[in-house]
CSV table of C-alpha atoms in Angstrom, one decimal:
chain,number,residue,atom,x,y,z
C,1,MET,CA,-31.5,-8.5,11.1
C,2,THR,CA,-33.6,-11.1,13.1
C,3,ASN,CA,-32.2,-12.3,16.4
C,4,GLN,CA,-29.5,-9.6,16.3
C,5,LYS,CA,-29.3,-7.5,19.4
C,6,ILE,CA,-30.0,-3.8,18.6
C,7,LEU,CA,-27.9,-1.2,20.5
C,8,GLU,CA,-29.8,2.1,20.4
C,9,GLN,CA,-28.6,5.7,20.2
C,10,LEU,CA,-24.8,4.9,19.9
C,11,HIS,CA,-22.7,8.1,19.6
C,12,ILE,CA,-19.7,7.4,17.4
C,13,PHE,CA,-16.7,9.2,18.8
C,14,ASP,CA,-13.7,7.7,17.1
C,15,ILE,CA,-12.6,5.6,14.1
C,16,ALA,CA,-10.6,2.4,14.3
C,17,GLU,CA,-8.6,0.1,12.0
C,18,GLU,CA,-10.5,-1.1,9.0
C,19,GLY,CA,-12.5,2.1,9.1
C,20,LYS,CA,-15.0,1.1,11.7
C,21,GLY,CA,-16.7,3.7,13.9
C,22,VAL,CA,-16.1,3.4,17.7
C,23,ALA,CA,-18.8,3.8,20.3
C,24,ARG,CA,-19.4,2.7,23.9
C,25,HIS,CA,-22.4,0.9,25.3
C,26,ASN,CA,-22.1,0.7,29.1
C,27,ASP,CA,-18.7,-1.1,29.5
C,28,LEU,CA,-18.7,-2.5,26.0
C,29,VAL,CA,-16.6,-1.0,23.1
C,30,VAL,CA,-18.6,-1.3,19.9
C,31,PHE,CA,-17.1,-1.2,16.4
C,32,VAL,CA,-19.7,-0.2,13.9
C,33,GLU,CA,-19.2,-0.8,10.2
C,34,LYS,CA,-19.4,2.3,7.9
C,35,ALA,CA,-20.1,4.6,10.9
C,36,ILE,CA,-17.9,7.7,11.3
C,37,PRO,CA,-17.3,10.0,14.3
C,38,GLY,CA,-20.3,12.3,14.9
C,39,ASP,CA,-22.8,9.7,13.7
C,40,ILE,CA,-25.6,8.7,16.1
C,41,VAL,CA,-26.8,5.2,15.2
C,42,ASP,CA,-28.9,2.2,16.2
C,43,ALA,CA,-26.6,-0.8,15.5
C,44,ALA,CA,-27.2,-4.5,15.1
C,45,VAL,CA,-24.6,-6.6,16.8
C,46,TYR,CA,-23.3,-9.6,14.8
C,47,LYS,CA,-20.3,-10.6,16.9
C,48,LYS,CA,-19.9,-10.2,20.7
C,49,LYS,CA,-16.9,-10.8,22.9
C,50,LYS,CA,-16.4,-10.0,26.6
C,51,LYS,CA,-15.0,-6.5,26.1
C,52,PHE,CA,-16.1,-5.5,22.6
C,53,ALA,CA,-18.8,-6.1,20.0
C,54,GLU,CA,-18.9,-5.7,16.2
C,55,ALA,CA,-22.1,-4.3,14.6
C,56,LYS,CA,-23.7,-2.9,11.5
C,57,ILE,CA,-25.8,0.3,11.2
C,58,ASN,CA,-29.4,-0.6,11.6
C,59,ASN,CA,-30.6,3.0,11.6
C,60,LEU,CA,-28.6,6.1,11.0
C,61,ILE,CA,-30.4,8.5,13.4
C,62,GLN,CA,-28.1,11.5,12.9
C,63,LYS,CA,-25.4,12.0,10.3
C,64,SER,CA,-22.0,13.3,11.2
C,65,ASP,CA,-21.1,16.7,9.8
C,66,ASP,CA,-18.1,14.9,8.3
C,67,ARG,CA,-20.2,12.4,6.4
C,68,VAL,CA,-20.1,12.7,2.6
C,69,GLU,CA,-21.6,10.8,-0.3
C,70,PRO,CA,-19.2,8.1,-1.5
C,71,PHE,CA,-18.2,8.8,-5.1
C,72,CYS,CA,-17.5,5.2,-6.1
C,73,VAL,CA,-20.4,2.8,-7.1
C,74,HIS,CA,-18.4,-0.1,-5.6
C,75,PHE,CA,-18.0,1.5,-2.1
C,76,GLY,CA,-19.1,-0.8,0.7
C,77,THR,CA,-18.6,-4.0,-1.3
C,78,CYS,CA,-15.0,-3.5,-2.5
C,79,GLY,CA,-12.6,-3.5,0.4
C,80,GLY,CA,-10.5,-0.7,-1.1
C,81,CYS,CA,-11.4,2.8,0.0
C,82,LYS,CA,-13.1,2.3,3.4
C,83,TRP,CA,-13.1,6.0,4.4
C,84,GLN,CA,-14.8,7.3,1.2
C,85,HIS,CA,-17.9,8.4,3.2
C,86,MET,CA,-15.8,10.8,5.4
C,87,ASP,CA,-14.7,14.3,4.3
C,88,TYR,CA,-11.0,14.3,3.4
C,89,ASN,CA,-10.1,16.9,6.0
C,90,ALA,CA,-11.7,14.7,8.7
C,91,GLN,CA,-9.7,11.7,7.4
C,92,LEU,CA,-6.5,13.7,7.9
C,93,LYS,CA,-7.6,14.7,11.4
C,94,TYR,CA,-8.2,11.0,12.4
C,95,LYS,CA,-4.9,9.8,10.8
C,96,GLN,CA,-3.0,12.5,12.8
C,97,LYS,CA,-4.9,11.3,15.9
C,98,ALA,CA,-4.1,7.6,15.2
C,99,VAL,CA,-0.4,8.3,15.0
C,100,ALA,CA,-0.4,10.4,18.2
C,101,ASP,CA,-2.4,7.8,20.0
C,102,ALA,CA,-0.1,5.0,19.0
C,103,LEU,CA,3.1,6.9,19.9
C,104,GLN,CA,1.7,8.0,23.3
C,105,ARG,CA,0.0,4.8,24.3
C,106,LEU,CA,2.5,2.2,22.9
C,107,GLY,CA,5.7,4.2,22.9
C,108,GLY,CA,5.3,6.6,25.8
C,109,ILE,CA,6.3,9.4,23.3
C,110,GLU,CA,5.2,13.0,23.9
C,111,THR,CA,3.5,14.2,20.7
C,112,ASP,CA,2.6,17.8,21.4
C,113,HIS,CA,5.4,18.9,19.1
C,114,ALA,CA,4.2,16.7,16.2
C,115,GLU,CA,3.9,18.6,12.9
C,116,GLU,CA,0.7,18.7,10.9
C,117,ILE,CA,0.0,15.7,8.6
C,118,LEU,CA,0.9,16.3,5.0
C,119,ALA,CA,-2.2,15.9,2.8
C,120,SER,CA,-2.0,14.0,-0.5
C,121,GLN,CA,-1.9,16.3,-3.5
C,122,GLU,CA,-4.3,13.9,-5.3
C,123,THR,CA,-7.1,12.1,-3.5
C,124,VAL,CA,-8.3,10.1,-6.6
C,125,TYR,CA,-6.3,8.4,-9.3
C,126,TYR,CA,-3.2,8.5,-7.1
C,127,ARG,CA,-1.9,4.9,-7.4
C,128,ASN,CA,0.8,3.9,-9.9
C,129,LYS,CA,0.1,0.2,-9.6
C,130,LEU,CA,-3.1,-1.9,-9.5
C,131,GLU,CA,-3.5,-5.7,-9.7
C,132,TYR,CA,-6.8,-7.2,-10.9
C,133,THR,CA,-7.9,-10.8,-10.7
C,134,PHE,CA,-9.9,-12.8,-13.3
C,135,SER,CA,-12.4,-15.2,-11.8
C,136,ASN,CA,-15.3,-17.4,-13.0
C,137,LYS,CA,-17.0,-16.8,-9.6
C,138,ARG,CA,-18.2,-13.3,-9.7
C,139,TRP,CA,-19.4,-11.8,-6.4
C,140,LEU,CA,-23.1,-11.0,-6.8
C,141,THR,CA,-24.2,-7.8,-5.0
C,142,ASN,CA,-27.6,-7.5,-3.3
C,143,GLU,CA,-28.8,-5.5,-6.3
C,144,ASP,CA,-27.7,-8.3,-8.6
C,145,ILE,CA,-29.6,-10.9,-6.6
C,146,ALA,CA,-32.7,-8.7,-6.3
C,147,SER,CA,-32.9,-8.2,-10.0
C,148,GLY,CA,-33.6,-11.9,-10.6
C,149,LEU,CA,-31.8,-11.7,-13.9
C,150,ASP,CA,-29.1,-14.2,-15.0
C,151,LYS,CA,-25.8,-12.5,-14.5
C,152,GLU,CA,-22.5,-13.0,-16.3
C,153,MET,CA,-20.4,-15.0,-13.7
C,154,ASN,CA,-17.0,-14.1,-15.1
C,155,ALA,CA,-15.4,-11.1,-13.4
C,156,LEU,CA,-12.3,-9.0,-13.6
C,157,GLY,CA,-11.7,-6.9,-10.5
C,158,PHE,CA,-10.8,-7.1,-6.8
C,159,HIS,CA,-11.2,-9.8,-4.1
C,160,VAL,CA,-14.2,-9.2,-1.9
C,161,PRO,CA,-13.0,-8.9,1.7
C,162,LEU,CA,-12.6,-12.3,3.5
C,163,ARG,CA,-13.5,-14.2,0.3
C,164,PHE,CA,-10.4,-15.5,-1.6
C,165,ASP,CA,-12.5,-17.0,-4.4
C,166,LYS,CA,-15.0,-14.3,-5.0
C,167,ILE,CA,-14.2,-11.3,-7.3
C,168,LEU,CA,-16.1,-8.1,-7.5
C,169,ASP,CA,-16.4,-7.1,-11.2
C,170,ILE,CA,-15.1,-3.5,-11.4
C,171,GLU,CA,-16.6,-1.0,-13.8
C,172,HIS,CA,-14.7,2.1,-12.7
C,173,CYS,CA,-11.9,2.4,-10.1
C,174,TYR,CA,-10.9,5.8,-8.9
C,175,LEU,CA,-7.4,4.7,-7.7
C,176,GLN,CA,-5.5,4.7,-11.0
C,177,ALA,CA,-5.5,7.2,-13.9
C,178,ASP,CA,-6.3,6.3,-17.5
C,179,PRO,CA,-5.9,4.1,-19.4
C,180,SER,CA,-6.3,1.8,-16.4
C,181,ASN,CA,-10.1,1.6,-16.5
C,182,GLY,CA,-10.5,1.5,-20.2
C,183,LEU,CA,-7.7,-1.2,-20.5
C,184,ARG,CA,-9.3,-3.4,-17.9
C,185,ASN,CA,-12.8,-3.2,-19.3
C,186,ALA,CA,-11.6,-3.8,-22.9
C,187,ILE,CA,-9.6,-6.9,-21.9
C,188,ARG,CA,-12.6,-8.3,-20.0
C,189,ASP,CA,-15.0,-7.7,-22.9
C,190,PHE,CA,-12.6,-9.1,-25.5
C,191,ALA,CA,-12.0,-12.2,-23.4
C,192,LEU,CA,-15.8,-12.8,-23.0
C,193,GLU,CA,-16.4,-12.2,-26.7
C,194,ASN,CA,-13.7,-14.7,-27.7
C,195,ASN,CA,-14.5,-17.3,-25.1
C,196,ILE,CA,-11.1,-17.0,-23.3
C,197,SER,CA,-11.9,-18.6,-19.9
C,198,PHE,CA,-11.5,-16.8,-16.6
C,199,TYR,CA,-9.6,-18.6,-13.8
C,200,ASP,CA,-11.3,-20.8,-11.3
C,201,LEU,CA,-9.6,-20.0,-8.0
C,202,ARG,CA,-10.8,-23.3,-6.3
C,203,ALA,CA,-10.3,-25.8,-9.2
C,204,HIS,CA,-7.1,-24.0,-10.5
C,205,GLU,CA,-8.1,-24.1,-14.1
C,206,GLY,CA,-8.9,-21.4,-16.8
C,207,ALA,CA,-6.9,-19.2,-19.1
C,208,LEU,CA,-6.8,-15.7,-17.6
C,209,ARG,CA,-5.5,-15.2,-14.1
C,210,ASN,CA,-4.3,-11.6,-13.3
C,211,LEU,CA,-3.8,-8.2,-14.9
C,212,ILE,CA,-1.2,-5.8,-13.5
C,213,ILE,CA,-1.1,-2.2,-14.7
C,214,ARG,CA,1.7,0.2,-13.7
C,215,THR,CA,1.7,3.9,-14.7
C,216,SER,CA,4.4,6.5,-14.1
C,217,SER,CA,4.8,10.2,-13.7
C,218,THR,CA,6.9,10.1,-17.0
C,219,GLY,CA,3.8,8.9,-18.9
C,220,GLU,CA,5.0,5.4,-19.5
C,221,ILE,CA,2.6,2.5,-19.0
C,222,MET,CA,3.3,-1.2,-18.2
C,223,ALA,CA,0.7,-3.9,-18.6
C,224,ILE,CA,1.2,-7.5,-17.6
C,225,VAL,CA,-1.3,-10.2,-18.4
C,226,VAL,CA,-0.9,-13.3,-16.2
C,227,PHE,CA,-2.3,-16.5,-17.9
C,228,ALA,CA,-2.7,-19.9,-16.2
C,229,TYR,CA,-3.9,-22.5,-18.7
C,230,PRO,CA,-4.5,-20.8,-22.1
C,231,GLN,CA,-5.5,-22.7,-25.2
C,232,GLU,CA,-3.2,-22.5,-28.2
C,233,ALA,CA,-3.2,-19.1,-29.9
C,234,GLN,CA,-5.2,-17.4,-27.0
C,235,VAL,CA,-2.1,-15.6,-25.7
C,236,GLU,CA,-1.2,-14.2,-29.1
C,237,LEU,CA,-4.9,-13.3,-29.8
C,238,LEU,CA,-5.3,-11.3,-26.6
C,239,MET,CA,-1.8,-9.7,-26.6
C,240,ASP,CA,-2.2,-8.6,-30.2
C,241,TYR,CA,-5.6,-7.0,-29.4
C,242,ILE,CA,-4.1,-5.1,-26.5
C,243,ASP,CA,-1.2,-3.9,-28.5
C,244,LYS,CA,-3.4,-2.6,-31.4
C,245,GLN,CA,-6.1,-1.1,-29.1
C,246,PHE,CA,-3.7,0.6,-26.6
C,247,PRO,CA,-0.6,1.7,-28.6
C,248,GLN,CA,0.3,4.0,-25.7
C,249,ILE,CA,1.5,1.0,-23.6
C,250,THR,CA,5.3,1.2,-23.6
C,251,SER,CA,5.9,-2.1,-21.8
C,252,LEU,CA,3.5,-4.9,-22.7
C,253,MET,CA,4.2,-8.3,-21.1
C,254,TYR,CA,2.8,-11.6,-20.1
C,255,ILE,CA,3.4,-14.5,-17.7
C,256,VAL,CA,2.2,-18.0,-17.7
C,257,ASN,CA,1.7,-18.9,-14.0
C,258,GLN,CA,0.5,-22.4,-13.2
C,259,LYS,CA,1.3,-22.4,-9.5
C,260,LYS,CA,-1.4,-22.5,-6.8
C,261,ASN,CA,-0.6,-18.9,-5.7
C,262,ASP,CA,-0.6,-15.6,-7.5
C,263,THR,CA,2.9,-14.3,-6.7
C,264,ILE,CA,5.0,-13.6,-9.8
C,265,PHE,CA,8.4,-13.2,-8.2
C,266,ASP,CA,9.5,-16.7,-9.2
C,267,GLN,CA,7.9,-16.5,-12.7
C,268,ASP,CA,9.4,-15.8,-16.1
C,269,VAL,CA,8.1,-12.5,-17.6
C,270,ILE,CA,7.9,-12.4,-21.4
C,271,THR,CA,8.1,-9.0,-23.0
C,272,TYR,CA,5.6,-9.0,-25.9
C,273,LYS,CA,6.3,-5.5,-27.1
C,274,GLY,CA,8.3,-2.5,-25.9
C,275,THR,CA,10.8,-2.4,-23.1
C,276,PRO,CA,11.0,-4.7,-20.0
C,277,PHE,CA,10.7,-1.7,-17.7
C,278,ILE,CA,9.4,1.8,-17.2
C,279,TYR,CA,10.9,4.8,-15.4
C,280,GLU,CA,9.8,7.0,-12.5
C,281,GLU,CA,11.5,10.4,-12.1
C,282,MET,CA,12.1,12.9,-9.3
C,283,GLU,CA,14.5,15.8,-9.1
C,284,GLY,CA,16.1,14.6,-12.4
C,285,LEU,CA,16.8,11.2,-10.9
C,286,LYS,CA,15.5,8.2,-12.9
C,287,PHE,CA,14.3,5.0,-11.2
C,288,ARG,CA,13.9,1.9,-13.3
C,289,ILE,CA,10.8,-0.2,-12.5
C,290,GLY,CA,10.5,-3.7,-13.8
C,291,PRO,CA,7.4,-6.0,-13.5
C,292,LYS,CA,8.6,-7.3,-10.1
C,293,SER,CA,10.1,-4.0,-8.7
C,294,PHE,CA,8.8,-2.4,-5.5
C,295,TYR,CA,8.1,1.3,-5.7
C,296,GLN,CA,5.9,3.5,-3.5
C,297,THR,CA,2.4,3.3,-5.0
C,298,ASN,CA,1.7,7.1,-4.8
C,299,SER,CA,4.4,8.7,-6.9
C,300,LEU,CA,3.7,12.3,-6.2
C,301,GLN,CA,3.4,11.7,-2.4
C,302,ALA,CA,6.5,9.4,-2.4
C,303,TYR,CA,8.5,12.5,-3.5
C,304,GLU,CA,7.1,14.5,-0.6
C,305,LEU,CA,7.9,11.7,1.8
C,306,TYR,CA,11.4,11.4,0.6
C,307,LYS,CA,11.9,15.2,0.8
C,308,ILE,CA,10.8,15.1,4.4
C,309,THR,CA,13.1,12.2,5.2
C,310,ARG,CA,16.0,14.1,3.6
C,311,ALA,CA,15.2,17.3,5.5
C,312,PHE,CA,15.0,15.4,8.8
C,313,ALA,CA,18.4,13.9,8.1
C,314,GLU,CA,19.9,17.4,8.0
C,315,LEU,CA,22.7,16.3,5.6
C,316,THR,CA,25.7,18.6,4.9
C,317,GLY,CA,27.6,16.4,2.4
C,318,ASN,CA,30.0,14.9,5.0
C,319,GLU,CA,27.8,12.2,6.4
C,320,LEU,CA,28.0,8.4,6.2
C,321,VAL,CA,24.4,7.2,5.9
C,322,TYR,CA,23.0,3.8,6.5
C,323,ASP,CA,19.7,3.2,4.6
C,324,LEU,CA,18.0,0.1,6.2
C,325,TYR,CA,15.3,-1.8,4.4
C,326,THR,CA,16.4,0.2,1.3
C,327,GLY,CA,14.2,-1.7,-1.2
C,328,THR,CA,15.2,-0.6,-4.7
C,329,GLY,CA,17.4,2.1,-3.2
C,330,THR,CA,15.0,5.0,-3.9
C,331,ILE,CA,15.7,6.8,-0.6
C,332,ALA,CA,19.5,5.9,-0.7
C,333,ASN,CA,19.9,7.3,-4.2
C,334,PHE,CA,17.6,10.3,-3.4
C,335,VAL,CA,19.9,11.4,-0.6
C,336,ALA,CA,23.2,10.3,-2.1
C,337,ARG,CA,24.0,13.8,-3.6
C,338,GLN,CA,23.8,15.3,-0.1
C,339,ALA,CA,25.9,12.7,1.7
C,340,ARG,CA,29.5,11.5,1.6
C,341,GLU,CA,28.4,7.8,1.2
C,342,VAL,CA,25.2,5.8,1.5
C,343,VAL,CA,25.2,2.1,2.5
C,344,GLY,CA,21.9,0.3,1.8
C,345,VAL,CA,20.7,-3.0,3.1
C,346,GLU,CA,17.7,-5.0,2.0
C,347,TYR,CA,16.3,-8.5,2.4
C,348,VAL,CA,15.3,-9.1,-1.3
C,349,PRO,CA,18.3,-9.7,-3.6
C,350,SER,CA,16.4,-8.6,-6.8
C,351,ALA,CA,15.6,-5.3,-5.1
C,352,ILE,CA,19.3,-4.7,-4.4
C,353,GLU,CA,20.1,-5.4,-8.1
C,354,ASP,CA,17.5,-2.7,-8.9
C,355,ALA,CA,19.1,-0.3,-6.4
C,356,LYS,CA,22.5,-0.8,-8.0
C,357,VAL,CA,21.0,-0.2,-11.5
C,358,ASN,CA,19.3,3.0,-10.2
C,359,SER,CA,22.7,4.3,-9.0
C,360,SER,CA,24.3,3.4,-12.2
C,361,ILE,CA,21.8,5.1,-14.6
C,362,ASN,CA,22.1,8.3,-12.5
C,363,ASP,CA,25.9,8.2,-12.3
C,364,ILE,CA,25.8,8.0,-8.6
C,365,THR,CA,29.1,6.5,-7.3
C,366,ASN,CA,28.8,6.9,-3.6
C,367,THR,CA,26.3,4.2,-2.8
C,368,LYS,CA,26.9,0.5,-1.7
C,369,PHE,CA,24.1,-2.1,-1.5
C,370,TYR,CA,24.0,-5.4,0.4
C,371,ALA,CA,21.3,-8.1,0.3
C,372,GLY,CA,20.5,-10.2,3.4
C,373,ASP,CA,18.3,-10.4,6.5
C,374,MET,CA,18.8,-7.2,8.4
C,375,LYS,CA,19.4,-8.8,11.8
C,376,ASP,CA,22.1,-10.9,10.3
C,377,VAL,CA,23.8,-8.4,8.0
C,378,LEU,CA,23.9,-5.5,10.4
C,379,ASN,CA,26.4,-6.8,12.9
C,380,ALA,CA,29.6,-5.5,14.5
C,381,GLN,CA,31.7,-6.7,11.6
C,382,PHE,CA,29.6,-4.9,9.1
C,383,VAL,CA,29.9,-1.6,11.0
C,384,ALA,CA,33.6,-2.1,11.4
C,385,ALA,CA,34.0,-2.7,7.7
C,386,HIS,CA,31.9,0.3,6.5
C,387,GLY,CA,32.3,2.7,9.4
C,388,LYS,CA,30.0,4.0,12.1
C,389,PRO,CA,27.1,5.9,10.5
C,390,ASP,CA,26.4,9.5,11.2
C,391,VAL,CA,22.8,9.1,10.1
C,392,VAL,CA,20.6,6.0,9.9
C,393,ILE,CA,17.5,6.1,7.7
C,394,THR,CA,15.2,3.1,8.4
C,395,ASP,CA,12.0,2.3,6.5
C,396,PRO,CA,10.9,-1.2,7.7
C,397,PRO,CA,7.8,-3.2,6.6
C,398,ARG,CA,4.6,-3.1,8.6
C,399,ALA,CA,6.0,-5.4,11.2
C,400,GLY,CA,8.6,-2.8,12.2
C,401,MET,CA,12.2,-3.6,13.0
C,402,HIS,CA,13.5,-6.9,14.4
C,403,ALA,CA,14.5,-6.6,18.1
C,404,ASP,CA,18.1,-7.4,17.2
C,405,VAL,CA,18.2,-4.5,14.7
C,406,VAL,CA,16.9,-2.1,17.3
C,407,ALA,CA,19.5,-3.4,19.7
C,408,ARG,CA,22.2,-2.9,17.0
C,409,LEU,CA,21.0,0.7,16.5
C,410,LEU,CA,21.5,1.4,20.2
C,411,GLU,CA,25.0,0.0,20.0
C,412,MET,CA,26.0,2.0,16.9
C,413,GLU,CA,24.9,5.3,18.4
C,414,ALA,CA,24.5,7.2,15.2
C,415,ASP,CA,23.9,10.9,15.8
C,416,LYS,CA,20.5,10.8,14.1
C,417,ILE,CA,18.0,8.1,13.1
C,418,VAL,CA,15.2,9.0,10.7
C,419,TYR,CA,12.5,6.3,11.1
C,420,VAL,CA,10.0,6.1,8.3
C,421,SER,CA,7.0,3.9,9.1
C,422,CYS,CA,3.8,2.7,7.5
C,423,ASN,CA,2.6,1.3,10.9
C,424,ALA,CA,2.6,3.7,13.8
C,425,ALA,CA,2.0,0.9,16.3
C,426,THR,CA,5.2,-1.0,15.5
C,427,GLN,CA,7.1,2.2,15.1
C,428,ALA,CA,6.0,3.2,18.6
C,429,ARG,CA,7.1,-0.2,20.0
C,430,ASP,CA,10.6,0.3,18.5
C,431,LEU,CA,10.8,4.0,19.6
C,432,ALA,CA,10.0,2.9,23.2
C,433,ILE,CA,13.3,0.9,23.2
C,434,LEU,CA,15.3,3.5,21.3
C,435,LYS,CA,14.2,6.1,23.9
C,436,ASP,CA,16.9,4.6,26.1
C,437,LYS,CA,19.5,6.7,24.2
C,438,TYR,CA,17.5,8.9,21.8
C,439,ASP,CA,15.2,11.9,22.0
C,440,VAL,CA,12.3,12.3,19.6
C,441,ALA,CA,13.0,15.6,17.9
C,442,ARG,CA,10.5,15.7,15.1
C,443,ILE,CA,7.3,13.8,14.1
C,444,LYS,CA,5.5,14.3,10.7
C,445,PRO,CA,2.7,12.1,9.5
C,446,VAL,CA,2.2,11.8,5.7
C,447,ASP,CA,-1.0,10.7,3.9
C,448,MET,CA,0.0,8.4,1.1
C,449,PHE,CA,-3.4,6.6,0.8
C,450,PRO,CA,-6.5,8.9,0.8
C,451,HIS,CA,-9.8,7.2,1.7
C,452,THR,CA,-8.0,4.4,3.6
C,453,GLN,CA,-7.0,4.2,7.3
C,454,HIS,CA,-3.3,3.8,6.3
C,455,VAL,CA,-0.8,6.6,7.2
C,456,GLU,CA,3.0,7.0,7.0
C,457,ASN,CA,4.9,8.6,9.8
C,458,VAL,CA,8.4,10.1,9.8
C,459,VAL,CA,10.3,10.5,13.1
C,460,LEU,CA,13.6,12.1,13.7
C,461,LEU,CA,15.6,10.7,16.7
C,462,LYS,CA,18.7,12.5,18.1
C,463,LEU,CA,21.3,10.8,20.2
C,464,ARG,CA,21.3,12.2,23.8
C,465,LYS,CA,24.6,13.7,24.5
């Protein structure tokens, strides 16, 4: 830590994006890596601007009462679960605070009536989808380097933060239930034993590129191996091994992707064995999930989120509901039995096809789905054709709603808007505009991603009479 300025006796009082602790030093705001509220630290500054600095703990003088021992051996190197060193109840407290701060500061919204954050039922093994990357450039940890031993440079795991070409080899990940860990490790070991090359992310060569594992509450399992430049017979060799070693996989697939990027949306998916999709289920409804389908990654908590959304909508069976950013129509189909009609709109055409299939397999006949850019589709003609909605449910991406969409909502004057958000800052920005005609009636944060700073938030808006 030579030549780095040491700031002494910093009292960490808050936690920010990316899970960094927040302290003050005179007029300087200091963001300290791996520090949590309640810690007292000496910190080494590695980046300084006029108003703020970024630092690392040089000496942990006093531990916060909320500090716990991280349970994952990869914590601190892997970019995944950045809050693992904080007690879960404290995580919930700071997520609730983050939502309230954003709504108050950026939206001018009064949050005294906000309801308590809903904790996740599971805090480990809660994800239903993980994507791993093969690389011939393994990230060497400080321990690896200190050992002085020659290390296997092929890796199967996650990208190290800020390094697109370096992959941290993962031994055990606490995000996805079995057989995820066993499957990943077995595929890596088999590939090494059989000299199947790992992808070079800079030179764009090598046989094995990605591994995608999807699990479901129904017990079904999907595994997709993404190859790049396999030699003859390597695909058959590996896929046959997976099939024999893991007969519980219900949907075994592969892709040959020779593009420069990892996205699979424009790639052909070959079903090696089983069905080309798996099912998720809630309240007797089945949702079909293909290799390219979007589905909330925490299945149990998605159900809780959708129940809150439906409760906020206060449906009686007579309402016309617009479901904006409907994705694969999960919310639309989930509330359809309590509504007169649901009209869903989504940007991604393949998602809309999934939404229609999900209505069909559940014998739901009161839904309609349209694909297109929300700001273009949701115009006066669309409303004239489908009717003025009684309730609008909107669940936009992190960027929030386009200004034109917010303006259209103000014009439509639906009695209720239920705004589901994964980014309280952009939600607050949109609410600040909607306040012109709407009152915020209910606020309920939901924790979908334990040990991370991410939090969902549901807001009910009621038209001012």
